[in-house]
XYZ file of C-alpha atoms in Angstrom:
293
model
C -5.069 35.912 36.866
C -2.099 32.927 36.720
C 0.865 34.746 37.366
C 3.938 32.918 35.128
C 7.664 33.176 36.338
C 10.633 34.492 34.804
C 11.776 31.238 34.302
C 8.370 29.958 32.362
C 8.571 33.089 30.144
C 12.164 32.476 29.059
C 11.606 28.861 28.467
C 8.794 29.832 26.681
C 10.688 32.630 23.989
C 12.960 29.224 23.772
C 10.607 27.117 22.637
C 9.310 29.492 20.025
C 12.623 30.346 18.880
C 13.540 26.507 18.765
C 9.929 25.919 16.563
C 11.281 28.603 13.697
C 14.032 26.310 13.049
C 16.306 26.448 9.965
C 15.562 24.860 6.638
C 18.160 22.362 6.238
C 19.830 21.097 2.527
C 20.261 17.067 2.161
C 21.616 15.218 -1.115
C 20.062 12.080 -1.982
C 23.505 10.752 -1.778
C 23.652 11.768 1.628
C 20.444 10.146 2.573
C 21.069 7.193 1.088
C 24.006 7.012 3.282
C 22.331 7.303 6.561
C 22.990 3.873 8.676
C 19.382 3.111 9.021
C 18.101 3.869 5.308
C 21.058 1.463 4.353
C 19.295 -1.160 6.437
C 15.900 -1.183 5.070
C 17.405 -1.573 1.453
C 16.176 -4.873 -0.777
C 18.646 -5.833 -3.406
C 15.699 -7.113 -4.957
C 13.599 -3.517 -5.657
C 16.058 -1.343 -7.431
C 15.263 2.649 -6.714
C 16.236 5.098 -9.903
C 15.798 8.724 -8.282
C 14.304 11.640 -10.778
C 17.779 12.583 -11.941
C 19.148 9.343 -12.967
C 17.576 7.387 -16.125
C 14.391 5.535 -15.948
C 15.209 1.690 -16.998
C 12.870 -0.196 -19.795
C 10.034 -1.562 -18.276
C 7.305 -3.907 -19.105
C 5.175 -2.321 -16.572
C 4.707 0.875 -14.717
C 2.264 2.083 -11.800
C 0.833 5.718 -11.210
C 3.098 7.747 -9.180
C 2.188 7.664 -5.532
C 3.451 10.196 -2.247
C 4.505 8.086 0.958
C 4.488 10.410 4.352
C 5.989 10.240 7.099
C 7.182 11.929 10.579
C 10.031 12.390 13.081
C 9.015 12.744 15.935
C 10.886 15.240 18.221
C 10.866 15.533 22.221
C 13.602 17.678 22.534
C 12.846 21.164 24.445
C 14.739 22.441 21.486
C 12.850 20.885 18.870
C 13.697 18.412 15.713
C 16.981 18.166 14.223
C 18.835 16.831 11.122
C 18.187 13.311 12.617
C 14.183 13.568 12.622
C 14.111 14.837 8.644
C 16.021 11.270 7.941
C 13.619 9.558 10.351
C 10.674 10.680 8.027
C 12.490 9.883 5.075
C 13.577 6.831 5.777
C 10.019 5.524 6.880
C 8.836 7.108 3.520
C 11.110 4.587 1.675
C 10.876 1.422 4.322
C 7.152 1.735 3.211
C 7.879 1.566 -0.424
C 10.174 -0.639 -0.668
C 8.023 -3.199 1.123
C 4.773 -2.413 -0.880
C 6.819 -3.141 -3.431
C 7.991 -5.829 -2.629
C 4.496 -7.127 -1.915
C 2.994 -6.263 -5.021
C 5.429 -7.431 -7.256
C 7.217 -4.741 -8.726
C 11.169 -5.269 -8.602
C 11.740 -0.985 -9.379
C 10.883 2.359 -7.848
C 11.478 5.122 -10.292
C 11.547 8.608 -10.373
C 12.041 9.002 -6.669
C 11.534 12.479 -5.041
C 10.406 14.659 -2.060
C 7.532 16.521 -2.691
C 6.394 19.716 -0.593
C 2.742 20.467 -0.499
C 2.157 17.956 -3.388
C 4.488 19.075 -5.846
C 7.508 18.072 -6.851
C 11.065 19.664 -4.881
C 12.779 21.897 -7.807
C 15.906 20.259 -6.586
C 16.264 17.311 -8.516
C 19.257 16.182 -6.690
C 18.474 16.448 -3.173
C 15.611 18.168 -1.123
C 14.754 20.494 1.561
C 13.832 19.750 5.031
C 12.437 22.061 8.333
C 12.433 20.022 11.718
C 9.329 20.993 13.314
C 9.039 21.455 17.112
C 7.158 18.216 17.865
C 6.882 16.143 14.135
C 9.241 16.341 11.237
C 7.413 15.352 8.044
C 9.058 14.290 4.472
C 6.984 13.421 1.685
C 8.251 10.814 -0.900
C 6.827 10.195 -4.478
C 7.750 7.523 -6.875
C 7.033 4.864 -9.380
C 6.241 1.641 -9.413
C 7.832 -0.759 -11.838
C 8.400 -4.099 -13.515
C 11.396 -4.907 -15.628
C 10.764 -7.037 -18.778
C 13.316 -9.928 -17.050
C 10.783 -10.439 -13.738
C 7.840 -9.811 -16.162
C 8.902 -12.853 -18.355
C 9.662 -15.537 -15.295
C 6.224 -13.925 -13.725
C 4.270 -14.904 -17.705
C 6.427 -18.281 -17.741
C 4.530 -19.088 -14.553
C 1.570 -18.271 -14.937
C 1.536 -20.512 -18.364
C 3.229 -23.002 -17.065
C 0.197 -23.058 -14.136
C -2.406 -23.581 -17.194
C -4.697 -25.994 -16.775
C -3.949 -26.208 -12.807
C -6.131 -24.252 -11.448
C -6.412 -24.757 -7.755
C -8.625 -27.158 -6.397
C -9.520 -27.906 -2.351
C -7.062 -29.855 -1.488
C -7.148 -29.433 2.578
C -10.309 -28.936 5.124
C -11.506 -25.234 6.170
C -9.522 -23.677 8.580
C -10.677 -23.649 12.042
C -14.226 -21.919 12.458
C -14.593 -21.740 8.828
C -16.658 -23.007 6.000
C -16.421 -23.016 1.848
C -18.840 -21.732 0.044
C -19.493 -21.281 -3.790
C -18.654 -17.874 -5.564
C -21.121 -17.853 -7.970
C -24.322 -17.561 -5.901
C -22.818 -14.006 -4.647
C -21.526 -13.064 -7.727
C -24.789 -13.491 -9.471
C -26.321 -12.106 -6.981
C -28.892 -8.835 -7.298
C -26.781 -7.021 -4.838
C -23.515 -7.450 -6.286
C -24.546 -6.434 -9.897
C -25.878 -3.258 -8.120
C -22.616 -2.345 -6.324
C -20.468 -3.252 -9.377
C -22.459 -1.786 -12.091
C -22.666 -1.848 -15.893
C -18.594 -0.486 -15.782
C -16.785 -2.428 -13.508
C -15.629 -6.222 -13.955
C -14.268 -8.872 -11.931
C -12.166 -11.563 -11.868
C -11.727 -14.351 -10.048
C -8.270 -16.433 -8.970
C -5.395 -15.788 -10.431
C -5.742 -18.315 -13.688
C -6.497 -16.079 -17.361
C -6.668 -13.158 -16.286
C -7.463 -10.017 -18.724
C -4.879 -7.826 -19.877
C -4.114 -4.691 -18.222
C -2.902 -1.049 -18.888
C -1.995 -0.430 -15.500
C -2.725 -1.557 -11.781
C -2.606 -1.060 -7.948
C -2.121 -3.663 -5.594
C -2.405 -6.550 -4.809
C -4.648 -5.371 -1.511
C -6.223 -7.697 1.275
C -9.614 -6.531 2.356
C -11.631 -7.270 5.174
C -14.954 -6.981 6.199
C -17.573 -8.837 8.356
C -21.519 -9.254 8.635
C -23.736 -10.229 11.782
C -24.615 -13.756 12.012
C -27.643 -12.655 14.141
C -29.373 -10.871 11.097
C -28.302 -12.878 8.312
C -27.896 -16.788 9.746
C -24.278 -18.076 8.834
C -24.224 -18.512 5.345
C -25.828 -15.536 4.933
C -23.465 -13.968 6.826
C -20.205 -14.512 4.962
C -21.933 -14.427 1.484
C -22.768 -10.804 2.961
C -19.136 -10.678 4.368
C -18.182 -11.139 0.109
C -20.352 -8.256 -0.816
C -19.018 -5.866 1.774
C -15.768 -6.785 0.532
C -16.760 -6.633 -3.009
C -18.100 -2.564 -2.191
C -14.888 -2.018 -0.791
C -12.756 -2.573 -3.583
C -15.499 -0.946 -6.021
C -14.649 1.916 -4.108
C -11.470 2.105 -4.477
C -11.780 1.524 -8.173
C -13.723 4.527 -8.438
C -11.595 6.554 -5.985
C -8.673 4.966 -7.828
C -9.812 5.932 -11.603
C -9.243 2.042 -12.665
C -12.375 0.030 -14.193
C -11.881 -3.697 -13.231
C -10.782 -6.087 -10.543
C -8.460 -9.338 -11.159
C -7.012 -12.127 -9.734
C -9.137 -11.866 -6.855
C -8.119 -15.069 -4.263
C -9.766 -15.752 -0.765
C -7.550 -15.536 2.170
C -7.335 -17.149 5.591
C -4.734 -16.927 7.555
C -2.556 -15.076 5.426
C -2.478 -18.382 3.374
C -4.930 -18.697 -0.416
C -7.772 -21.039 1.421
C -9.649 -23.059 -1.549
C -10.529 -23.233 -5.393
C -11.224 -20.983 -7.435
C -15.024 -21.186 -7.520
C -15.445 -21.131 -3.755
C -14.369 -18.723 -1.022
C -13.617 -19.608 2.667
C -15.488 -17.583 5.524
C -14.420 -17.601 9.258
C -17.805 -18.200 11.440
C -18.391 -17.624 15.050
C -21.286 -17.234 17.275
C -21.730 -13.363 16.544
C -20.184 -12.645 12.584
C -18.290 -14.043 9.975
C -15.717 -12.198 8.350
C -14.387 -13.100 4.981
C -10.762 -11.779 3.363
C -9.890 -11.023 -0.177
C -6.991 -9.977 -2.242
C -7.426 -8.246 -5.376
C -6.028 -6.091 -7.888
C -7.126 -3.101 -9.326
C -6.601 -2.706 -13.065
C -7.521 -0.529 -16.413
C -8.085 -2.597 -18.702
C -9.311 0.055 -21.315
């Protein structure tokens, strides 16, 4: 039998006693007022927590939970330091997915606990844990009718431009047309008598609400399908991937969808740009998901 010392045992009771640690009290005031959740602020996305008055806006997204953790190693365990960690990761991710999607406004900002809402609507609870401190955050996202009006000025001032190729493929890659895939048996299977698509970011339906825009990836052997065949199955394992998500999502239709390479829009709107090597091609696309009913 292991034989444990004095000294083990007592570090040990420590360690427990350091795991039940207090439930602390923060203000959102307070929070806000940490040094490093004052850096990750962007003038441009205003945040409106649950308490303060929800500004007109031309468009609003389904309220979503961000998570994250501070991470403790401390023999004693977290502290009041590893709750703002968490939080302030919760709102650095926001604030850049917002940022990324378009929306200039986070509303209704809260913590959550378990999923549900804190009953605190000024501040919220928080329990360092022994080795991870997590906060959950849930808000909004939103459009004011002022960035909604440049973002409908530009698009109708873009009318009638739709892009066409105007440089080579990138390196290792090759255009292809859209319309063979799209037409395709296998992508009227995966997308089904429900779901529509759209293609580039020129007339694109009206929407109730939306998620995104997302980049997705995916690649197919060039072994079993030749190249061509290999991105154009590339597209449709892209194309399932978003389907997915509409269905996981609730939403019924996917817009302004735009091939990527590089991190750059690659080619016009009828075509779509696949990187090729010896082994796969891998295509990426950016879409939106939308209700459009």
């Amino acid at each position: 039998m292991r034989k444990y010392s004095f000294l083990a045992i007592f570090l040990a009771c420590l360690t427990l006693s350091a795991y039940a640690a207090d439930t602390l009290h923060f203000t959102y005031e307070e929070a806000m007022s940490w040094e490093r959740t004052k850096k990750i602020l962007d003038p441009s996305i205003k945040l409106y927590w649950v308490s303060q008055p929800t500004p007109e806006l031309a468009e609003k997204s389904r309220p979503d939970i961000y998570t994250h953790s501070g991470i403790s190693v401390a023999l004693f365990g977290g502290s009041a330091k590893h709750c703002m960690e968490a939080f302030a990761d919760d709102l650095e991710s926001m604030i850049g997915d917002a940022h990324e999607r378009g929306y200039d406004a986070i509303v209704d900002l809260q913590v959550v606990h378990d999923g549900k809402p804190s009953s605190d609507l000024l501040g919220f609870e928080c329990t360092p844990g022994y080795r991870t401190t997590e906060v959950s955050l849930s808000g909004s996202f939103g459009v004011t009718p002022e960035t909604a009006r440049r973002a409908e000025e530009a698009e109708k001032a873009s009318i009638g431009k739709a892009p066409t190729r105007t440089k080579p493929p990138a390196k290792n890659a090759i255009f292809l047309p859209l319309e063979s895939v799209l037409n395709s048996p296998e992508a009227k299977a995966i997308l089904g008598p429900d779901i529509k698509v759209h293609w580039g970011s020129h007339n694109a339906p009206a929407y109730r609400e939306r998620f995104g825009p997302d980049h997705y990836s995916d690649d197919a052997s060039v072994k079993t399908f030749g190249p061509e065949g290999a991105c154009k199955q590339a597209v449709l394992n892209v194309l399932k991937s978003m389907v997915d998500d509409v269905k996981e999502k609730g939403y019924d239709s996917i817009i302004k969808i735009t091939s990527f390479v590089n991190e750059q829009p690659a080619l016009a709107d009828t075509d779509f740009e696949c990187e090729v090597d010896s082994k796969s091609a891998s295509v990426e696309l950016l879409g939106t998901l939308v209700s459009t009913k």
